[in-house]
PDB file of C-alpha atoms in Angstrom:
ATOM      1  CA  MET A 217     114.582  92.604  31.293  1.00  0.00           C
ATOM      2  CA  LYS A 218     116.037  92.917  27.817  1.00  0.00           C
ATOM      3  CA  MET A 219     114.783  89.425  26.874  1.00  0.00           C
ATOM      4  CA  GLN A 220     111.270  90.287  28.034  1.00  0.00           C
ATOM      5  CA  SER A 221     111.274  93.450  25.850  1.00  0.00           C
ATOM      6  CA  ILE A 222     112.326  91.411  22.840  1.00  0.00           C
ATOM      7  CA  LYS A 223     109.545  88.859  23.501  1.00  0.00           C
ATOM      8  CA  THR A 224     107.004  91.642  23.919  1.00  0.00           C
ATOM      9  CA  GLY A 225     108.218  93.280  20.707  1.00  0.00           C
ATOM     10  CA  LEU A 226     108.006  90.003  18.762  1.00  0.00           C
ATOM     11  CA  LEU A 227     104.553  89.314  20.141  1.00  0.00           C
ATOM     12  CA  ALA A 228     103.386  92.803  19.111  1.00  0.00           C
ATOM     13  CA  LEU A 229     104.920  92.343  15.654  1.00  0.00           C
ATOM     14  CA  SER A 230     103.207  88.953  15.267  1.00  0.00           C
ATOM     15  CA  MET A 231      99.859  90.416  16.317  1.00  0.00           C
ATOM     16  CA  LEU A 232     100.289  93.296  13.861  1.00  0.00           C
ATOM     17  CA  SER A 233     101.082  90.861  11.049  1.00  0.00           C
ATOM     18  CA  LEU A 234      98.118  88.716  11.997  1.00  0.00           C
ATOM     19  CA  PHE A 235      95.736  91.677  11.983  1.00  0.00           C
ATOM     20  CA  SER A 236      97.204  92.976   8.724  1.00  0.00           C
ATOM     21  CA  CYS A 237      96.652  89.626   7.050  1.00  0.00           C
ATOM     22  CA  SER A 238      93.159  89.267   8.357  1.00  0.00           C
ATOM     23  CA  LYS A 239      92.199  92.712   7.044  1.00  0.00           C
ATOM     24  CA  ASP A 240      93.453  91.749   3.568  1.00  0.00           C
ATOM     25  CA  ASP A 241      91.713  88.403   3.817  1.00  0.00           C
ATOM     26  CA  ASP A 242      88.419  90.129   4.651  1.00  0.00           C
ATOM     27  CA  LYS A 243      88.456  91.946   1.328  1.00  0.00           C
ATOM     28  CA  VAL A 244      86.285  89.956  -1.018  1.00  0.00           C
ATOM     29  CA  THR A 245      86.842  90.434  -4.699  1.00  0.00           C
ATOM     30  CA  PRO A 246      83.433  90.344  -6.376  1.00  0.00           C
ATOM     31  CA  GLU A 247      83.064  87.522  -8.824  1.00  0.00           C
ATOM     32  CA  VAL A 248      82.538  88.864 -12.320  1.00  0.00           C
ATOM     33  CA  THR A 249      80.094  86.870 -14.381  1.00  0.00           C
ATOM     34  CA  PRO A 250      80.996  87.109 -18.055  1.00  0.00           C
ATOM     35  CA  VAL A 251      78.123  88.117 -20.300  1.00  0.00           C
ATOM     36  CA  GLU A 252      77.564  86.424 -23.606  1.00  0.00           C
ATOM     37  CA  SER A 253      75.514  87.099 -26.683  1.00  0.00           C
ATOM     38  CA  LYS A 254      72.558  84.731 -27.010  1.00  0.00           C
ATOM     39  CA  GLU A 255      70.708  83.829 -30.203  1.00  0.00           C
ATOM     40  CA  VAL A 256      66.910  83.501 -30.210  1.00  0.00           C
ATOM     41  CA  ALA A 257      64.956  82.026 -33.116  1.00  0.00           C
ATOM     42  CA  ASN A 258      61.339  82.135 -34.239  1.00  0.00           C
ATOM     43  CA  VAL A 259      59.644  84.080 -31.450  1.00  0.00           C
ATOM     44  CA  ASP A 260      56.028  84.166 -32.618  1.00  0.00           C
ATOM     45  CA  ALA A 261      54.944  87.822 -32.753  1.00  0.00           C
ATOM     46  CA  ASP A 262      51.213  87.190 -33.158  1.00  0.00           C
ATOM     47  CA  ALA A 263      51.511  85.253 -36.425  1.00  0.00           C
ATOM     48  CA  ALA A 264      47.889  84.125 -35.922  1.00  0.00           C
ATOM     49  CA  ASN A 265      46.804  87.801 -35.711  1.00  0.00           C
ATOM     50  CA  THR A 266      45.094  87.528 -32.306  1.00  0.00           C
ATOM     51  CA  ASN A 267      46.100  91.104 -31.372  1.00  0.00           C
ATOM     52  CA  SER A 268      48.269  90.051 -28.404  1.00  0.00           C
ATOM     53  CA  PHE A 269      51.923  90.641 -27.636  1.00  0.00           C
ATOM     54  CA  THR A 270      54.424  87.853 -27.090  1.00  0.00           C
ATOM     55  CA  LEU A 271      56.253  88.796 -23.894  1.00  0.00           C
ATOM     56  CA  TYR A 272      59.905  87.890 -23.442  1.00  0.00           C
ATOM     57  CA  SER A 273      62.272  87.858 -20.457  1.00  0.00           C
ATOM     58  CA  LEU A 274      65.867  88.669 -21.370  1.00  0.00           C
ATOM     59  CA  ALA A 275      66.997  87.707 -17.849  1.00  0.00           C
ATOM     60  CA  ASP A 276      65.496  84.218 -18.207  1.00  0.00           C
ATOM     61  CA  ASN A 277      65.827  83.983 -22.012  1.00  0.00           C
ATOM     62  CA  LYS A 278      62.269  82.728 -22.491  1.00  0.00           C
ATOM     63  CA  VAL A 279      58.721  83.635 -23.477  1.00  0.00           C
ATOM     64  CA  ILE A 280      56.548  84.732 -20.552  1.00  0.00           C
ATOM     65  CA  PRO A 281      52.793  83.962 -20.486  1.00  0.00           C
ATOM     66  CA  ASN A 282      50.423  86.887 -21.103  1.00  0.00           C
ATOM     67  CA  SER A 283      48.879  86.161 -17.706  1.00  0.00           C
ATOM     68  CA  ASP A 284      52.058  87.787 -16.284  1.00  0.00           C
ATOM     69  CA  SER A 285      51.689  90.989 -18.345  1.00  0.00           C
ATOM     70  CA  ALA A 286      51.059  93.090 -15.203  1.00  0.00           C
ATOM     71  CA  THR A 287      54.329  91.919 -13.571  1.00  0.00           C
ATOM     72  CA  THR A 288      58.033  92.622 -14.001  1.00  0.00           C
ATOM     73  CA  LYS A 289      58.692  89.055 -15.213  1.00  0.00           C
ATOM     74  CA  TRP A 290      59.030  90.240 -18.845  1.00  0.00           C
ATOM     75  CA  ASP A 291      61.229  92.875 -20.483  1.00  0.00           C
ATOM     76  CA  ILE A 292      60.198  93.200 -24.124  1.00  0.00           C
ATOM     77  CA  GLY A 293      57.118  92.296 -26.157  1.00  0.00           C
ATOM     78  CA  PHE A 294      56.502  91.632 -29.850  1.00  0.00           C
ATOM     79  CA  LYS A 295      53.347  91.953 -31.981  1.00  0.00           C
ATOM     80  CA  ALA A 296      53.795  92.217 -35.744  1.00  0.00           C
ATOM     81  CA  THR A 297      56.337  95.040 -36.221  1.00  0.00           C
ATOM     82  CA  THR A 298      55.480  96.724 -32.897  1.00  0.00           C
ATOM     83  CA  ILE A 299      57.878  96.216 -29.998  1.00  0.00           C
ATOM     84  CA  ILE A 300      57.067  97.272 -26.436  1.00  0.00           C
ATOM     85  CA  VAL A 301      59.136  97.481 -23.263  1.00  0.00           C
ATOM     86  CA  ASN A 302      57.905  96.772 -19.745  1.00  0.00           C
ATOM     87  CA  GLY A 303      57.497 100.357 -18.600  1.00  0.00           C
ATOM     88  CA  GLY A 304      55.419 103.459 -19.183  1.00  0.00           C
ATOM     89  CA  SER A 305      52.074 102.689 -20.822  1.00  0.00           C
ATOM     90  CA  SER A 306      53.061  99.089 -21.623  1.00  0.00           C
ATOM     91  CA  GLY A 307      53.820  97.638 -18.193  1.00  0.00           C
ATOM     92  CA  PRO A 308      54.634  98.212 -14.513  1.00  0.00           C
ATOM     93  CA  GLY A 309      58.415  97.814 -14.895  1.00  0.00           C
ATOM     94  CA  LYS A 310      61.315 100.234 -15.314  1.00  0.00           C
ATOM     95  CA  GLY A 311      61.618  99.484 -19.037  1.00  0.00           C
ATOM     96  CA  GLU A 312      63.064 102.138 -21.324  1.00  0.00           C
ATOM     97  CA  ALA A 313      64.816 101.851 -24.674  1.00  0.00           C
ATOM     98  CA  GLN A 314      66.478 103.568 -27.587  1.00  0.00           C
ATOM     99  CA  VAL A 315      67.607 102.502 -31.037  1.00  0.00           C
ATOM    100  CA  ILE A 316      71.157 103.535 -31.808  1.00  0.00           C
ATOM    101  CA  THR A 317      73.203 103.207 -34.974  1.00  0.00           C
ATOM    102  CA  GLY A 318      76.322 101.111 -34.623  1.00  0.00           C
ATOM    103  CA  VAL A 319      77.836  97.671 -34.810  1.00  0.00           C
ATOM    104  CA  TYR A 320      76.265  95.242 -32.334  1.00  0.00           C
ATOM    105  CA  ASN A 321      79.558  93.485 -31.493  1.00  0.00           C
ATOM    106  CA  ASP A 322      81.365  96.816 -31.003  1.00  0.00           C
ATOM    107  CA  LEU A 323      78.855  98.232 -28.511  1.00  0.00           C
ATOM    108  CA  ALA A 324      80.717  97.616 -25.241  1.00  0.00           C
ATOM    109  CA  GLU A 325      78.637  99.863 -22.992  1.00  0.00           C
ATOM    110  CA  ALA A 326      75.049 101.100 -22.889  1.00  0.00           C
ATOM    111  CA  PRO A 327      74.615 104.856 -23.230  1.00  0.00           C
ATOM    112  CA  GLU A 328      74.013 106.709 -19.987  1.00  0.00           C
ATOM    113  CA  THR A 329      71.175 108.844 -21.372  1.00  0.00           C
ATOM    114  CA  GLY A 330      68.772 108.996 -24.314  1.00  0.00           C
ATOM    115  CA  TYR A 331      66.211 106.388 -23.235  1.00  0.00           C
ATOM    116  CA  ALA A 332      62.456 106.726 -23.693  1.00  0.00           C
ATOM    117  CA  THR A 333      59.595 104.771 -22.232  1.00  0.00           C
ATOM    118  CA  ASP A 334      56.464 103.575 -23.992  1.00  0.00           C
ATOM    119  CA  ALA A 335      53.554 105.967 -24.357  1.00  0.00           C
ATOM    120  CA  GLU A 336      50.129 105.231 -25.836  1.00  0.00           C
ATOM    121  CA  ALA A 337      50.902 107.212 -29.003  1.00  0.00           C
ATOM    122  CA  LYS A 338      54.579 106.309 -29.410  1.00  0.00           C
ATOM    123  CA  LYS A 339      56.587 103.279 -28.382  1.00  0.00           C
ATOM    124  CA  ALA A 340      60.193 103.592 -27.192  1.00  0.00           C
ATOM    125  CA  ILE A 341      61.457 101.210 -29.894  1.00  0.00           C
ATOM    126  CA  SER A 342      60.935 102.368 -33.464  1.00  0.00           C
ATOM    127  CA  GLY A 343      63.011 102.640 -36.607  1.00  0.00           C
ATOM    128  CA  TRP A 344      64.382  99.100 -36.357  1.00  0.00           C
ATOM    129  CA  TYR A 345      63.017  97.952 -39.749  1.00  0.00           C
ATOM    130  CA  SER A 346      62.396  99.083 -43.304  1.00  0.00           C
ATOM    131  CA  TYR A 347      59.474  98.094 -45.518  1.00  0.00           C
ATOM    132  CA  ASN A 348      59.895  97.535 -49.248  1.00  0.00           C
ATOM    133  CA  MET A 349      56.663  98.663 -50.936  1.00  0.00           C
ATOM    134  CA  THR A 350      57.468  96.720 -54.097  1.00  0.00           C
ATOM    135  CA  THR A 351      58.266  93.333 -52.542  1.00  0.00           C
ATOM    136  CA  HIS A 352      56.315  93.892 -49.264  1.00  0.00           C
ATOM    137  CA  ILE A 353      59.297  92.561 -47.305  1.00  0.00           C
ATOM    138  CA  ILE A 354      60.227  93.821 -43.853  1.00  0.00           C
ATOM    139  CA  SER A 355      63.975  93.961 -43.244  1.00  0.00           C
ATOM    140  CA  PRO A 356      65.880  94.892 -40.083  1.00  0.00           C
ATOM    141  CA  VAL A 357      67.814  98.135 -40.573  1.00  0.00           C
ATOM    142  CA  THR A 358      71.540  97.408 -40.790  1.00  0.00           C
ATOM    143  CA  GLY A 359      73.277  98.867 -37.749  1.00  0.00           C
ATOM    144  CA  ALA A 360      70.100  99.386 -35.704  1.00  0.00           C
ATOM    145  CA  VAL A 361      70.931  98.230 -32.177  1.00  0.00           C
ATOM    146  CA  ILE A 362      68.235  98.333 -29.517  1.00  0.00           C
ATOM    147  CA  VAL A 363      69.594  99.253 -26.098  1.00  0.00           C
ATOM    148  CA  LEU A 364      67.213  98.896 -23.210  1.00  0.00           C
ATOM    149  CA  LYS A 365      66.741  99.051 -19.511  1.00  0.00           C
ATOM    150  CA  THR A 366      64.806  95.971 -18.505  1.00  0.00           C
ATOM    151  CA  ALA A 367      61.752  95.765 -16.264  1.00  0.00           C
ATOM    152  CA  THR A 368      64.069  95.558 -13.241  1.00  0.00           C
ATOM    153  CA  GLY A 369      66.438  98.320 -14.414  1.00  0.00           C
ATOM    154  CA  LYS A 370      69.252  96.147 -15.822  1.00  0.00           C
ATOM    155  CA  TYR A 371      70.817  96.855 -19.226  1.00  0.00           C
ATOM    156  CA  ALA A 372      70.662  94.828 -22.429  1.00  0.00           C
ATOM    157  CA  LYS A 373      71.465  95.262 -26.095  1.00  0.00           C
ATOM    158  CA  LEU A 374      69.527  93.505 -28.827  1.00  0.00           C
ATOM    159  CA  GLU A 375      69.743  93.204 -32.589  1.00  0.00           C
ATOM    160  CA  ILE A 376      66.921  91.827 -34.712  1.00  0.00           C
ATOM    161  CA  THR A 377      68.313  89.626 -37.461  1.00  0.00           C
ATOM    162  CA  SER A 378      65.109  88.537 -39.213  1.00  0.00           C
ATOM    163  CA  TYR A 379      61.340  89.006 -39.124  1.00  0.00           C
ATOM    164  CA  TYR A 380      60.659  85.686 -40.857  1.00  0.00           C
ATOM    165  CA  LYS A 381      60.372  82.081 -39.670  1.00  0.00           C
ATOM    166  CA  ASN A 382      63.724  80.285 -39.827  1.00  0.00           C
ATOM    167  CA  ALA A 383      65.401  83.534 -40.959  1.00  0.00           C
ATOM    168  CA  PRO A 384      65.630  82.949 -44.730  1.00  0.00           C
ATOM    169  CA  ALA A 385      68.513  84.777 -46.399  1.00  0.00           C
ATOM    170  CA  SER A 386      66.157  86.263 -49.008  1.00  0.00           C
ATOM    171  CA  PRO A 387      62.590  86.301 -47.693  1.00  0.00           C
ATOM    172  CA  ASP A 388      59.760  86.550 -50.212  1.00  0.00           C
ATOM    173  CA  LEU A 389      55.951  86.666 -50.109  1.00  0.00           C
ATOM    174  CA  ASN A 390      55.856  82.935 -49.298  1.00  0.00           C
ATOM    175  CA  SER A 391      58.020  83.402 -46.179  1.00  0.00           C
ATOM    176  CA  GLU A 392      56.128  83.238 -42.880  1.00  0.00           C
ATOM    177  CA  SER A 393      56.339  86.633 -41.189  1.00  0.00           C
ATOM    178  CA  ARG A 394      55.938  87.765 -37.584  1.00  0.00           C
ATOM    179  CA  PHE A 395      58.660  85.468 -36.302  1.00  0.00           C
ATOM    180  CA  TYR A 396      61.450  87.392 -34.592  1.00  0.00           C
ATOM    181  CA  ASN A 397      65.014  86.172 -34.767  1.00  0.00           C
ATOM    182  CA  PHE A 398      67.432  88.210 -32.675  1.00  0.00           C
ATOM    183  CA  ARG A 399      70.571  88.182 -30.598  1.00  0.00           C
ATOM    184  CA  PHE A 400      71.045  89.922 -27.288  1.00  0.00           C
ATOM    185  CA  VAL A 401      73.341  90.507 -24.345  1.00  0.00           C
ATOM    186  CA  TYR A 402      71.819  90.922 -20.884  1.00  0.00           C
ATOM    187  CA  GLN A 403      73.971  92.404 -18.091  1.00  0.00           C
ATOM    188  CA  PRO A 404      72.722  90.966 -14.758  1.00  0.00           C
ATOM    189  CA  ASP A 405      75.030  92.968 -12.488  1.00  0.00           C
ATOM    190  CA  GLY A 406      73.293  96.310 -13.127  1.00  0.00           C
ATOM    191  CA  SER A 407      76.251  97.906 -14.889  1.00  0.00           C
ATOM    192  CA  ARG A 408      76.110  99.299 -18.427  1.00  0.00           C
ATOM    193  CA  LYS A 409      79.020  97.088 -19.589  1.00  0.00           C
ATOM    194  CA  PHE A 410      78.427  94.441 -22.258  1.00  0.00           C
ATOM    195  CA  ASN A 411      81.845  92.716 -22.105  1.00  0.00           C
TER     196      ASN A 411
END
């Protein structure tokens, strides 16, 4: 009788251990995909002056055809010095943005509030550049970081580094304008974290 109680006790203990292990094994740790800053060069922002925006997907890191302007395939658009987001009056997406002052590399998390969407009279992204009336050169404002919600509601940060083809260190009147050079981080997991 005593031996049977010991066997029953050991069996119960084994079953308990087995169930305890299987519960721990069922817990799946989500895989964290590291985000990285990407560099983009010479995005044509209507250099030929055709009055159309160049649409760009941050998720896919590529230019999107204008035939997809009524979709959520693009996040941000460029035409001369005007930048639009895919939301509000500019598109069917959830796009919103704000320009904050800070150091691009130090911005570890997107703000929770403060975003605006595009309206006919005012675009969400403004104040990213300065214009020199003497030299007629457009320069990105130092410390202007664009933070946006993409067309699908994900977060990204973006910094424009030059408005001229091949990003000359000292652009002049002979430099080809309307070519965006920028770097960005896109967070695909929906969080506001950039690292």
